[in-house]
Coordinates of C-alpha atoms in Angstrom, one line a residue:
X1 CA 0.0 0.0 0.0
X2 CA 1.5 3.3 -1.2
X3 CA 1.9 5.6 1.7
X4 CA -0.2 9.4 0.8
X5 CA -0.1 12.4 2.6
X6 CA -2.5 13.5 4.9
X7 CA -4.3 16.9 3.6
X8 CA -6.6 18.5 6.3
X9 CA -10.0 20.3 4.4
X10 CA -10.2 24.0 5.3
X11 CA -11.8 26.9 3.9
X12 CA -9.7 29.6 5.2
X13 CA -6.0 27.5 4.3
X14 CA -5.9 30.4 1.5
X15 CA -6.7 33.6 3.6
X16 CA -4.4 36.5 3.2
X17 CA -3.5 39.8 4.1
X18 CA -3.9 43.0 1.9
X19 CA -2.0 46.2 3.6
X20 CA -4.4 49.3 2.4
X21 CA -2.9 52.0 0.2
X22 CA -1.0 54.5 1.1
X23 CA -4.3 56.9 0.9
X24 CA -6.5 54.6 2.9
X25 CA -3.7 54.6 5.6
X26 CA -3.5 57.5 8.3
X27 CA -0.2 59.1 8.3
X28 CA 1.5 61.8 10.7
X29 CA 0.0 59.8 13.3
X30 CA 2.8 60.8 16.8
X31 CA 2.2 57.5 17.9
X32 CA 3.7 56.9 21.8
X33 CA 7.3 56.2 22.3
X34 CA 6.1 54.1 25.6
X35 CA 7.7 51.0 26.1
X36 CA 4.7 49.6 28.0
X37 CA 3.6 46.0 26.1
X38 CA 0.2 47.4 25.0
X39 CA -1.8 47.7 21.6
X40 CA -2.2 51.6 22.2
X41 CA -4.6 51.5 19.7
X42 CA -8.4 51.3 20.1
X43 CA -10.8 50.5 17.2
X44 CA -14.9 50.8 16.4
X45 CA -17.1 50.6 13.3
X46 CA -17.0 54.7 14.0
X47 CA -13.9 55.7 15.0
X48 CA -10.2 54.7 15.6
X49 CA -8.0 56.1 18.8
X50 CA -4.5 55.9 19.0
X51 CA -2.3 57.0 22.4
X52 CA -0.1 59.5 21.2
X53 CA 3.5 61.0 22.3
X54 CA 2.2 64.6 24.2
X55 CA 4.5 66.9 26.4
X56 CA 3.0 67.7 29.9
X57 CA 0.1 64.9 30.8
X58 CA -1.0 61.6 28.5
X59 CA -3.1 61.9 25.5
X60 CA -4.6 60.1 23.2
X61 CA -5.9 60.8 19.5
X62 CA -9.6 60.0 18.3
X63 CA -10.4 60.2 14.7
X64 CA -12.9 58.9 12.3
X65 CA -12.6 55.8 10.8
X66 CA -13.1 57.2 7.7
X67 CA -10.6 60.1 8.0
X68 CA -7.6 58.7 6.4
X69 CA -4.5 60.3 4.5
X70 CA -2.6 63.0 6.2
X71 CA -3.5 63.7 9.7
X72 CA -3.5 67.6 11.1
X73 CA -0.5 67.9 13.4
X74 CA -2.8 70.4 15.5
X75 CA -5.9 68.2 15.3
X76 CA -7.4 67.9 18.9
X77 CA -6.5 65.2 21.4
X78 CA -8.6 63.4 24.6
X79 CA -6.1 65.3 27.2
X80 CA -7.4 64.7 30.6
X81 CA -4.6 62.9 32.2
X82 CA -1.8 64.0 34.2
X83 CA 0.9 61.1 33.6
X84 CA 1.2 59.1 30.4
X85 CA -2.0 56.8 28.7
X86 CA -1.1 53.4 29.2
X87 CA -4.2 51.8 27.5
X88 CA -7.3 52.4 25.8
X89 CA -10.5 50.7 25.3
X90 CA -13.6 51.3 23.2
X91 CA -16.9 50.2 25.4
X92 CA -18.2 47.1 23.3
X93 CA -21.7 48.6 23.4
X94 CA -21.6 52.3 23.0
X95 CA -19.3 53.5 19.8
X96 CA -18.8 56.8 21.4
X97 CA -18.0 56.1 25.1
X98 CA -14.0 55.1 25.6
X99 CA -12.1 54.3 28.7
X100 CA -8.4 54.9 29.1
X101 CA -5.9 54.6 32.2
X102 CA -3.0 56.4 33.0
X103 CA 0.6 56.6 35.5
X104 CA -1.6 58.9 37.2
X105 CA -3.3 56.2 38.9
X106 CA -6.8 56.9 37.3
X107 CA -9.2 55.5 35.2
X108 CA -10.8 57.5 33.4
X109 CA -14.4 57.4 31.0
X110 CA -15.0 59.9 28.2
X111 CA -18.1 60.8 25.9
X112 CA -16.8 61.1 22.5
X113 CA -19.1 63.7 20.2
X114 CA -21.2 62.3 17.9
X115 CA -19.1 64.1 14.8
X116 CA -15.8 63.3 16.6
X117 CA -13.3 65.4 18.5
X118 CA -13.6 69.1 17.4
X119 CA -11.7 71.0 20.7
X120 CA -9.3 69.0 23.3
X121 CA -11.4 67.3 25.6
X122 CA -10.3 67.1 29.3
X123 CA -13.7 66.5 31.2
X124 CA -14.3 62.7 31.5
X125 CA -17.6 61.2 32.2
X126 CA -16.3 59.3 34.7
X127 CA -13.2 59.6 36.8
X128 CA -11.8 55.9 38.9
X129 CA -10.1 56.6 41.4
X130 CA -8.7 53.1 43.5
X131 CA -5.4 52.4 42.5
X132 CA -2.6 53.8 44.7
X133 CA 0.2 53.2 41.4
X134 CA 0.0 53.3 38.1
X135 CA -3.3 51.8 36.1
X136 CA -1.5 49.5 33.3
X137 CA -4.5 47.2 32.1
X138 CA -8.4 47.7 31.4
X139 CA -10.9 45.6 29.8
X140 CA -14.8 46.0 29.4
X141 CA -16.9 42.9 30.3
X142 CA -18.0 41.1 27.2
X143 CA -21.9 41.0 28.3
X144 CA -23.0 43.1 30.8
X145 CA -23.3 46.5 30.3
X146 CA -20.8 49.7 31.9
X147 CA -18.6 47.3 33.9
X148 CA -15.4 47.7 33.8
X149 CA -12.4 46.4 35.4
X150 CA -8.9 47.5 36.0
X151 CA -5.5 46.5 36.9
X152 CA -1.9 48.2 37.8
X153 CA 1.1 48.3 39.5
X154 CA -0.5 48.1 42.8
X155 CA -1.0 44.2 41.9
X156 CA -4.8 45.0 42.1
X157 CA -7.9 44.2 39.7
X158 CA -10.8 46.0 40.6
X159 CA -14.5 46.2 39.3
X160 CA -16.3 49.8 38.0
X161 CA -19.7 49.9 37.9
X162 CA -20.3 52.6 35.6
X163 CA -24.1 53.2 36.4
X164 CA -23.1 54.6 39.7
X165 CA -24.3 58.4 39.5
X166 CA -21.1 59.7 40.8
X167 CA -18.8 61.8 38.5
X168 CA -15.6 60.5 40.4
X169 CA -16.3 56.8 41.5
X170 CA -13.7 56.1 44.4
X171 CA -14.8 52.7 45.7
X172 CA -14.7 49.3 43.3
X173 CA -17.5 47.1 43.7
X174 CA -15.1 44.6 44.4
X175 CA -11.3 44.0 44.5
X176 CA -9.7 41.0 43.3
X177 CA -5.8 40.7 45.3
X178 CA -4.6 37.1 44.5
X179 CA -1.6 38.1 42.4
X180 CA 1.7 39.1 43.9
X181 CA 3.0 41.2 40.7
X182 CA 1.6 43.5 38.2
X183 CA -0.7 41.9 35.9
X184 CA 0.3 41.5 32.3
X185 CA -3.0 40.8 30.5
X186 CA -6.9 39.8 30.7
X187 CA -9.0 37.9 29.2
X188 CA -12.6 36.7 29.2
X189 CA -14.7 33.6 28.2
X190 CA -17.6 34.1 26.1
X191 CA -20.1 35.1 28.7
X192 CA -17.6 37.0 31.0
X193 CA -18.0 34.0 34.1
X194 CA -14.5 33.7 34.3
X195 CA -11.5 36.0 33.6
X196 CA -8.1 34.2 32.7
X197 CA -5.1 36.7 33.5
X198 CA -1.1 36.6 33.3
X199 CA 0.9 37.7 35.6
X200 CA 4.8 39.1 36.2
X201 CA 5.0 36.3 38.6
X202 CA 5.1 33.4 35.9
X203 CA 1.9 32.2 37.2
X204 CA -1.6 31.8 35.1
X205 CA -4.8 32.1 37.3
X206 CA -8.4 31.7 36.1
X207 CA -10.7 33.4 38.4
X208 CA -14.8 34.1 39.0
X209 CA -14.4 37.5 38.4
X210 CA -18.1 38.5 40.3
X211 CA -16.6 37.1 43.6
X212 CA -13.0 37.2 43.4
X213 CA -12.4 33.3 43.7
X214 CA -9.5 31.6 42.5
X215 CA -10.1 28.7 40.3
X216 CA -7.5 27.8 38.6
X217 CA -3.8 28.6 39.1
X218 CA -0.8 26.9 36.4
X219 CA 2.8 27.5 37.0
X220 CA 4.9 25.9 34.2
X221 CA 8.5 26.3 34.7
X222 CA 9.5 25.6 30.9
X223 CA 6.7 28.6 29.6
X224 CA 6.8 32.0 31.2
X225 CA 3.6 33.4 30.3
X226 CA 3.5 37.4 29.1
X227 CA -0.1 37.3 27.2
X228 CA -2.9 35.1 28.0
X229 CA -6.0 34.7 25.8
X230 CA -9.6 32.6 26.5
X231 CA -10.4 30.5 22.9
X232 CA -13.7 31.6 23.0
X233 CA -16.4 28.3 23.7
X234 CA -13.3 25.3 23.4
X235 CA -12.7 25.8 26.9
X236 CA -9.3 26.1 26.1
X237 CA -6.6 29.2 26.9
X238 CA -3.6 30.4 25.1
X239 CA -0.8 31.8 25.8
X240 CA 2.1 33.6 24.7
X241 CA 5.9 34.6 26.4
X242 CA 9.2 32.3 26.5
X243 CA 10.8 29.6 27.1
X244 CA 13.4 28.7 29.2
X245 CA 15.8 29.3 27.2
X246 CA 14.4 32.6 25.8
X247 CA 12.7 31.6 22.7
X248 CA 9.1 33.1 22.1
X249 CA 6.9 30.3 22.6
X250 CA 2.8 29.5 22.0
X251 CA 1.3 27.4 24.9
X252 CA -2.6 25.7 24.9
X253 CA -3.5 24.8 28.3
X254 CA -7.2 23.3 29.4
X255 CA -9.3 26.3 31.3
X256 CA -9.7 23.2 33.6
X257 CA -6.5 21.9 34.6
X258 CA -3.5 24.3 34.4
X259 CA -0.2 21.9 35.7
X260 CA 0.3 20.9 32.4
X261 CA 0.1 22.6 28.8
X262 CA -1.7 20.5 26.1
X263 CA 0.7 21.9 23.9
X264 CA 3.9 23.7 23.3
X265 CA 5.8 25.2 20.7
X266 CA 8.5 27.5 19.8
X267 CA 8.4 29.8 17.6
X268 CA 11.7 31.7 17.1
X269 CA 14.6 33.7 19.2
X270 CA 13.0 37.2 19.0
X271 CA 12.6 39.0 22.0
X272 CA 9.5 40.9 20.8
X273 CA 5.6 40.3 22.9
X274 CA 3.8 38.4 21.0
X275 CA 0.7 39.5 20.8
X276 CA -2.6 36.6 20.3
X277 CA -6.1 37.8 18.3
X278 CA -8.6 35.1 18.3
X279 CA -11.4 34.9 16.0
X280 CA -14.4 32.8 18.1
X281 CA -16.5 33.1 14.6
X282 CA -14.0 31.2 12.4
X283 CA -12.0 29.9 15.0
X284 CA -8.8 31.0 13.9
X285 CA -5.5 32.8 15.6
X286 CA -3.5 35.4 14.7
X287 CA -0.5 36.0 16.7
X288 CA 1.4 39.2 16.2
X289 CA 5.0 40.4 17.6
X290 CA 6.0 43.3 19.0
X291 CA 9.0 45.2 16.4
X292 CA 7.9 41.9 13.9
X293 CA 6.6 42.4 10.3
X294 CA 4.8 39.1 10.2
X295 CA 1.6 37.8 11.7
X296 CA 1.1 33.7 11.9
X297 CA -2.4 32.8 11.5
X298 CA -3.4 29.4 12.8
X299 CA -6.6 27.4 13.1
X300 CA -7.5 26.0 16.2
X301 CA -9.4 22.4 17.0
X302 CA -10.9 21.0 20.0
X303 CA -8.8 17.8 19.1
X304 CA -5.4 17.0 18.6
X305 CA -3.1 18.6 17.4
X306 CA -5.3 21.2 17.9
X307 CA -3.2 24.0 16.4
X308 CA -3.3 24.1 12.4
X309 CA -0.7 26.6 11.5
X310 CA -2.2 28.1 7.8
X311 CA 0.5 30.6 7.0
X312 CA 1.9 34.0 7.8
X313 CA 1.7 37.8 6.6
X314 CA 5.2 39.2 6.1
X315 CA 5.6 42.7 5.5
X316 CA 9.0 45.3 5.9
X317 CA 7.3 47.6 8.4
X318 CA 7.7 46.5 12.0
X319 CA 4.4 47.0 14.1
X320 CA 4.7 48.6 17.3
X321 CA 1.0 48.0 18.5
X322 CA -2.4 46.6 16.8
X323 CA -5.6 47.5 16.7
X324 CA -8.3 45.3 15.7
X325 CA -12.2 46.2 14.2
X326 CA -14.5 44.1 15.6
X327 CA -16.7 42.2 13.5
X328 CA -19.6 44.5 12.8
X329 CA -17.3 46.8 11.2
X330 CA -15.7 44.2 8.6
X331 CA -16.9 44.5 4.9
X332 CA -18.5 41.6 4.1
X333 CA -18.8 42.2 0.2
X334 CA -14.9 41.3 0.2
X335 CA -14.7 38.3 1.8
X336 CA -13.1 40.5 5.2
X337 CA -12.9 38.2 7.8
X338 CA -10.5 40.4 10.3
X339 CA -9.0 43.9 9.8
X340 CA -5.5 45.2 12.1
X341 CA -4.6 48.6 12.5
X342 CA -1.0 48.5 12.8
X343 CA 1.0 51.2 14.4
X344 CA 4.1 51.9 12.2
X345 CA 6.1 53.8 14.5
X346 CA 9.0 54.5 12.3
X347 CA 6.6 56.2 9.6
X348 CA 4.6 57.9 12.0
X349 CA 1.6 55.7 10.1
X350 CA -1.4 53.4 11.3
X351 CA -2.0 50.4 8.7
X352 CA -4.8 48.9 8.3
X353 CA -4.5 45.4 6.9
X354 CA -7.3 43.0 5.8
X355 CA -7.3 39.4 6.1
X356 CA -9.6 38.1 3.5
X357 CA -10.8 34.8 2.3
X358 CA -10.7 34.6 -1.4
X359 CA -14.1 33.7 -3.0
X360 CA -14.9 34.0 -6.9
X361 CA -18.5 34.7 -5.6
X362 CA -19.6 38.5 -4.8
X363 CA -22.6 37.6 -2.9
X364 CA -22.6 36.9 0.7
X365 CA -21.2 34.4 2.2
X366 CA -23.0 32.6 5.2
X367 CA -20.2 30.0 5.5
X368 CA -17.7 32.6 6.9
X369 CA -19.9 34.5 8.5
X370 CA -21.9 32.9 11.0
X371 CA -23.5 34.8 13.9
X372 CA -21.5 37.2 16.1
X373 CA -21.5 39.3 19.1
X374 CA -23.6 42.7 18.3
X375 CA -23.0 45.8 20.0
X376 CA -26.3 45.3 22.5
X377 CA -25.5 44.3 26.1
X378 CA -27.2 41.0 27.0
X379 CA -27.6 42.4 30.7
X380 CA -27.5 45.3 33.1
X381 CA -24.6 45.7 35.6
X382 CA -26.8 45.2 38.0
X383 CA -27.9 42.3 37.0
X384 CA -24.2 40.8 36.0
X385 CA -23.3 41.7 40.2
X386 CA -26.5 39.8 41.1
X387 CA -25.2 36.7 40.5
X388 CA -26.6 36.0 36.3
X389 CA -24.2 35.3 33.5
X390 CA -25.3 35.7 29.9
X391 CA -23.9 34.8 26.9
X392 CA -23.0 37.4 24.1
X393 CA -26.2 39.1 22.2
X394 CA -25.8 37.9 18.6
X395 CA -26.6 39.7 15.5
X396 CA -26.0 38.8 11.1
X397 CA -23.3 40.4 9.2
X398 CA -25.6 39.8 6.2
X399 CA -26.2 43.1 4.7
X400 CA -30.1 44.7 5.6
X401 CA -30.0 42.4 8.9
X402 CA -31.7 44.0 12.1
X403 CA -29.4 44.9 14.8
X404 CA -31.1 43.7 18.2
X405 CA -31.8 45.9 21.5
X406 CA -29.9 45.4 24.2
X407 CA -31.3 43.5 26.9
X408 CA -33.0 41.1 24.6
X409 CA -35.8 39.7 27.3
X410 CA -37.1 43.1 27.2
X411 CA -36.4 44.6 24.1
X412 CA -39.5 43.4 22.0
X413 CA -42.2 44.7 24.7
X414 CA -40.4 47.8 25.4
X415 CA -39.5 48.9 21.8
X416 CA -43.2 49.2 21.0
X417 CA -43.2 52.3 23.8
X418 CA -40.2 53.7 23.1
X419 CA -38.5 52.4 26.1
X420 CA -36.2 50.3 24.3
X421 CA -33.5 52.8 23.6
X422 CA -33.6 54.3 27.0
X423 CA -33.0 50.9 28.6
X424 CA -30.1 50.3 26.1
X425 CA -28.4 53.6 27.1
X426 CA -26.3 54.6 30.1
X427 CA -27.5 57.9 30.9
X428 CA -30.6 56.8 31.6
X429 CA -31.3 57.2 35.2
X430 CA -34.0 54.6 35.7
X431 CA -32.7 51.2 36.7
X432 CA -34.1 48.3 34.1
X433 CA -36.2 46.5 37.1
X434 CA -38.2 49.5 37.3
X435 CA -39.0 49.8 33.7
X436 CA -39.3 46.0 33.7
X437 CA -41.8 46.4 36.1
X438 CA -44.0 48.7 34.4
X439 CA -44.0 47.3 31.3
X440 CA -45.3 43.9 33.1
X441 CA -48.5 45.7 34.8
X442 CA -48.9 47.4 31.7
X443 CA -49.2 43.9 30.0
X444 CA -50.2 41.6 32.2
X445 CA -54.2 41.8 31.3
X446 CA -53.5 40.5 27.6
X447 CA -50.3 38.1 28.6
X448 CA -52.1 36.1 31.0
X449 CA -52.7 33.1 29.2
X450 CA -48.9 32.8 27.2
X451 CA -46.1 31.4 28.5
X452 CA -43.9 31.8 25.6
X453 CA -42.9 34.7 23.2
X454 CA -41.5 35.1 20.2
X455 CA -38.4 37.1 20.0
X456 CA -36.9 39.2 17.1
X457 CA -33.2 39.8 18.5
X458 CA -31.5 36.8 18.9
X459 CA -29.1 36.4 21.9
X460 CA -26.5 33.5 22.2
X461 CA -28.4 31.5 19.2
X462 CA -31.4 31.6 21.3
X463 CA -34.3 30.2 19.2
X464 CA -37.8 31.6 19.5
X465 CA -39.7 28.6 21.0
X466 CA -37.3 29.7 24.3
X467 CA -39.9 30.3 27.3
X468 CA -39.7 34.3 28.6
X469 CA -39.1 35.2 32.3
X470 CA -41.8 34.9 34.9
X471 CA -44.1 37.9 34.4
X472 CA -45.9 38.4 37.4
X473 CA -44.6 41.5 40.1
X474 CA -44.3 39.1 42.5
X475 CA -42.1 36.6 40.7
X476 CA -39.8 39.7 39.3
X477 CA -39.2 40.7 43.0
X478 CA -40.3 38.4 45.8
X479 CA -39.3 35.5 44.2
X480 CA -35.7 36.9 42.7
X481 CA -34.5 32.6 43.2
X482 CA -37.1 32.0 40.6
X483 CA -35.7 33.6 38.3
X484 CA -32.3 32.9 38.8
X485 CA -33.4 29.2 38.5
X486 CA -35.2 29.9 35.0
X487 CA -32.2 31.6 34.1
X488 CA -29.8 28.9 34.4
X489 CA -32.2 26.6 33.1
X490 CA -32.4 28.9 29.7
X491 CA -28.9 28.4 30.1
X492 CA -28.4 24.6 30.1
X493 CA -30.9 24.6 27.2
X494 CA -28.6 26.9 25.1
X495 CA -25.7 24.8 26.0
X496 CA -27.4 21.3 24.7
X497 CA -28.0 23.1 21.4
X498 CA -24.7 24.5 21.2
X499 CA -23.2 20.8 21.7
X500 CA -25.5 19.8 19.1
X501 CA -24.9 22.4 16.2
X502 CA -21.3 21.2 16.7
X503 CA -21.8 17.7 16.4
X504 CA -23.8 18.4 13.3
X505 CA -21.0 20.6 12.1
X506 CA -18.4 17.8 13.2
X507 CA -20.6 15.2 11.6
X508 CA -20.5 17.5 7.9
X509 CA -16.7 17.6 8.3
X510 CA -16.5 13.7 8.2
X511 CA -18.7 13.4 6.0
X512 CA -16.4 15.7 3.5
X513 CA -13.5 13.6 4.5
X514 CA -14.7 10.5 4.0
X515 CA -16.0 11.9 0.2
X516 CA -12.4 13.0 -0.2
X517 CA -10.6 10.0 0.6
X518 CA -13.1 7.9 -2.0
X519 CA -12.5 10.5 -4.3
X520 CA -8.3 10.1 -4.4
X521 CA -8.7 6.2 -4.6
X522 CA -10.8 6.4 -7.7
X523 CA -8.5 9.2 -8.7
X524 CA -5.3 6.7 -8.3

């Protein structure tokens, strides 16, 4: 029996990148000189932020996505700080709200105008003040809405709820203080129920970021972790540093067990942070370094090997920091399945660079682009610190597709009187019980007799025969255990279909092999 290579099927083996044009690229961009391992760069489907060298304070630059070519040296800056930015980070669910930190040991929030920067802002919406050292890290929670959390050199994270009516917030809702160095990176799993982070001290921690528990803790004396990354549903992290003997190095580990990686490997002698972007949609990794050219793209399995390395980007311009669009933003009419910014410090220039699959069809295609995490919270912050986890609202790229609400429960009931877009906003001063509750005694003489609804936004590929809430004032308030209960049942149901839309997608994948391998032996 002649021996034949193995060929693994994949749709995106021939994706590649495509660097914009020089006029599509924003140049005369003072990007930071900071030595700090961060992106610096902040993107949205409206507007792009970069932190920027300033004299005298931090600053950073905000300018419309659409403004490319050659950027005013005078143009106005977001100036507020007193020490230099550190990071950025666009609020997932409101394009024109961004959060930054600082050396000055604040946290700060800021309303971005509608048409964009016009005068040098230096009133935030918000000011955090907690931290007693520098604020290095932020990220926003994936699902709930204005949380925020925070960590710097005081080896703190710390939780922001950003409905508090206070200009200048001074107490966390809670303080997380299980690392003994500064924290390097965060990351969260689909639903935000557990944040994964890296730390200074070598060590990789899981934890239930609500309560502050430590689940998991890995310590792998061959892999000193710098960057650490959740792989969206495979219940699997990644992450990036060195290894012993100082080669940059990709680790898997399972969330569950972190003693030993599932797998290792080396990449080359560079000393650069590597940076990790991972694509939950079309499950595939992009891994970035710090002063490199190149970006590796791989595809990752939930079986062995797991990691399928597809090829690399190579380019002559070294990136300093990335920026990535998130997927509402990508054109779909090109086959765009993930878009950097790069920072090009040496040209003074921000990049952007497509990665596209290449199709002969112009249509779209429902293939690459299955359902993806819309810009509507799937809860209220209140609700996330009461104890309920959701998973991501979900929305279609497919061109003419409705956006959902946020808060889906509510959102078909409340749209019809106009309280659907006060609930999904942050300035609204009424908490979402309270307009919960009148919009149940409003409708409660002609909902008597249904226990189901139909939905029109869709929230983690929830399907309309799903049950609503309990309806009645006394379920929504005396009996809060209730509906924590039919929460987590709605849950477990989403969950079952999940495991069976991937067995039916593991099933169509063997199916195509086992046509391919019939194929090549009538071929031979």
């Amino acid at each position: 029996m002649t021996w034949r290579p193995q060929y693994r099927s994949s749709k995106f083996r021939h994706v590649f990148g495509k660097a914009a044009t020089k006029e599509n690229c924003y140049d005369g961009v003072p990007i930071t000189r900071s030595v700090h391992d961060n992106h610096f760069c902040a993107v949205n489907p409206r507007f792009i932020a970069v932190i920027t060298e300033c004299a005298g304070g931090g600053a950073f630059l905000v300018l419309s996505v659409h403004h490319t070519g050659k950027v005013d040296p005078l143009h106005p800056k977001v100036s507020g700080h007193r020490g230099n930015v550190l990071d950025i980070k666009w609020n997932p669910f409101n394009d024109f709200c961004i959060a930054s930190c600082s050396e000055d040991s604040t946290v700060k929030v800021w309303d971005i105008p509608p048409h964009g920067v016009l005068k040098n802002l230096t009133v935030p919406w918000k000011e955090l003040q907690g931290h007693s050292r520098r604020v290095g890290l932020i990220e926003w929670h994936p699902t709930a809405n204005n949380v925020l959390f925070s960590t710097g050199y005081d080896y703190q994270v710390m939780i922001w709820d950003l409905d508090s009516p206070e200009a200048v917030i001074k107490n966390p809702v809670r303080t997380i203080s299980h690392h003994t160095d500064v924290v390097l990176s965060m990351s969260f799993n689909t639903d935000g129920s557990r944040l994964a982070t890296s730390c200074k001290d070598k060590k990789i921690r899981v934890l239930e970021p609500r309560t502050g528990n430590l689940l998991q803790e890995g310590n792998c004396k061959n892999h000193k972790a710098s960057k650490v990354l959740f792989l969206g549903n495979l219940k699997m992290l990644l992450s990036t540093g060195s290894s012993r003997w100082n080669h940059r190095q990709l680790a898997l580990w399972d969330q569950e067990d972190l003693d030993v990686p599932l797998l290792q490997e080396d990449l080359d002698g560079s000393s650069g942070v590597l940076f990790p972007f991972y694509d939950p949609d079309t499950h595939m990794l992009y891994i970035a370094g710090k002063g490199d050219g190149n970006i590796r793209y791989y595809e990752i399995s939930s079986e062995k090997p797991y990691m399928h390395f597809l090829t690399e980007y190579r380019s002559h311009t070294p990136q300093k920091g990335m920026g990535i669009m998130p997927k509402r933003g990508l054109d779909v009419s090109s086959c765009e399945v993930f878009r950097f910014y790069k920072l090009v410090t040496i040209k003074a220039l921000i990049e952007p660079l497509s990665m596209i699959v290449p199709r002969r069809s112009e249509s779209y295609q429902d293939d690459i682009y299955p359902m993806t995490a819309a810009s509507a919270a799937a809860m209220s912050a209140e609700e996330w610190l009461s104890g309920m986890d959701k998973g991501p609202v979900l929305q279609s790229l497919k061109p003419g597709s409705r956006v959902p609400d946020s808060y889906p429960e509510l959102s078909s009931g409340l749209s019809s009187k106009g309280l659907g877009n006060s609930l999904g906003t942050r300035r609204s001063q009424s908490r979402p019980g309270q307009l919960q509750l009148a919009y149940i005694q409003d409708q409660l003489g002609n909902k008597e007799g249904k226990e189901c609804r139909s939905k029109t936004s869709v929230s983690n590929r929830q399907d309309p025969t799903l049950c609503s809430p309990p309806k009645t004032e006394n379920e929504v308030w005396g009996g809060f255990d209730l509906r924590l209960k039919f929460h987590k049942q709605q849950e477990e149901i989403r969950r079952l279909r999940e495991m069976l839309n991937q067995r039916d997608v593991r099933i169509k994948q063997l199916e195509l092999e086992i046509n391919n391998v019939r194929n090549s032996q009538v071929s031979h």
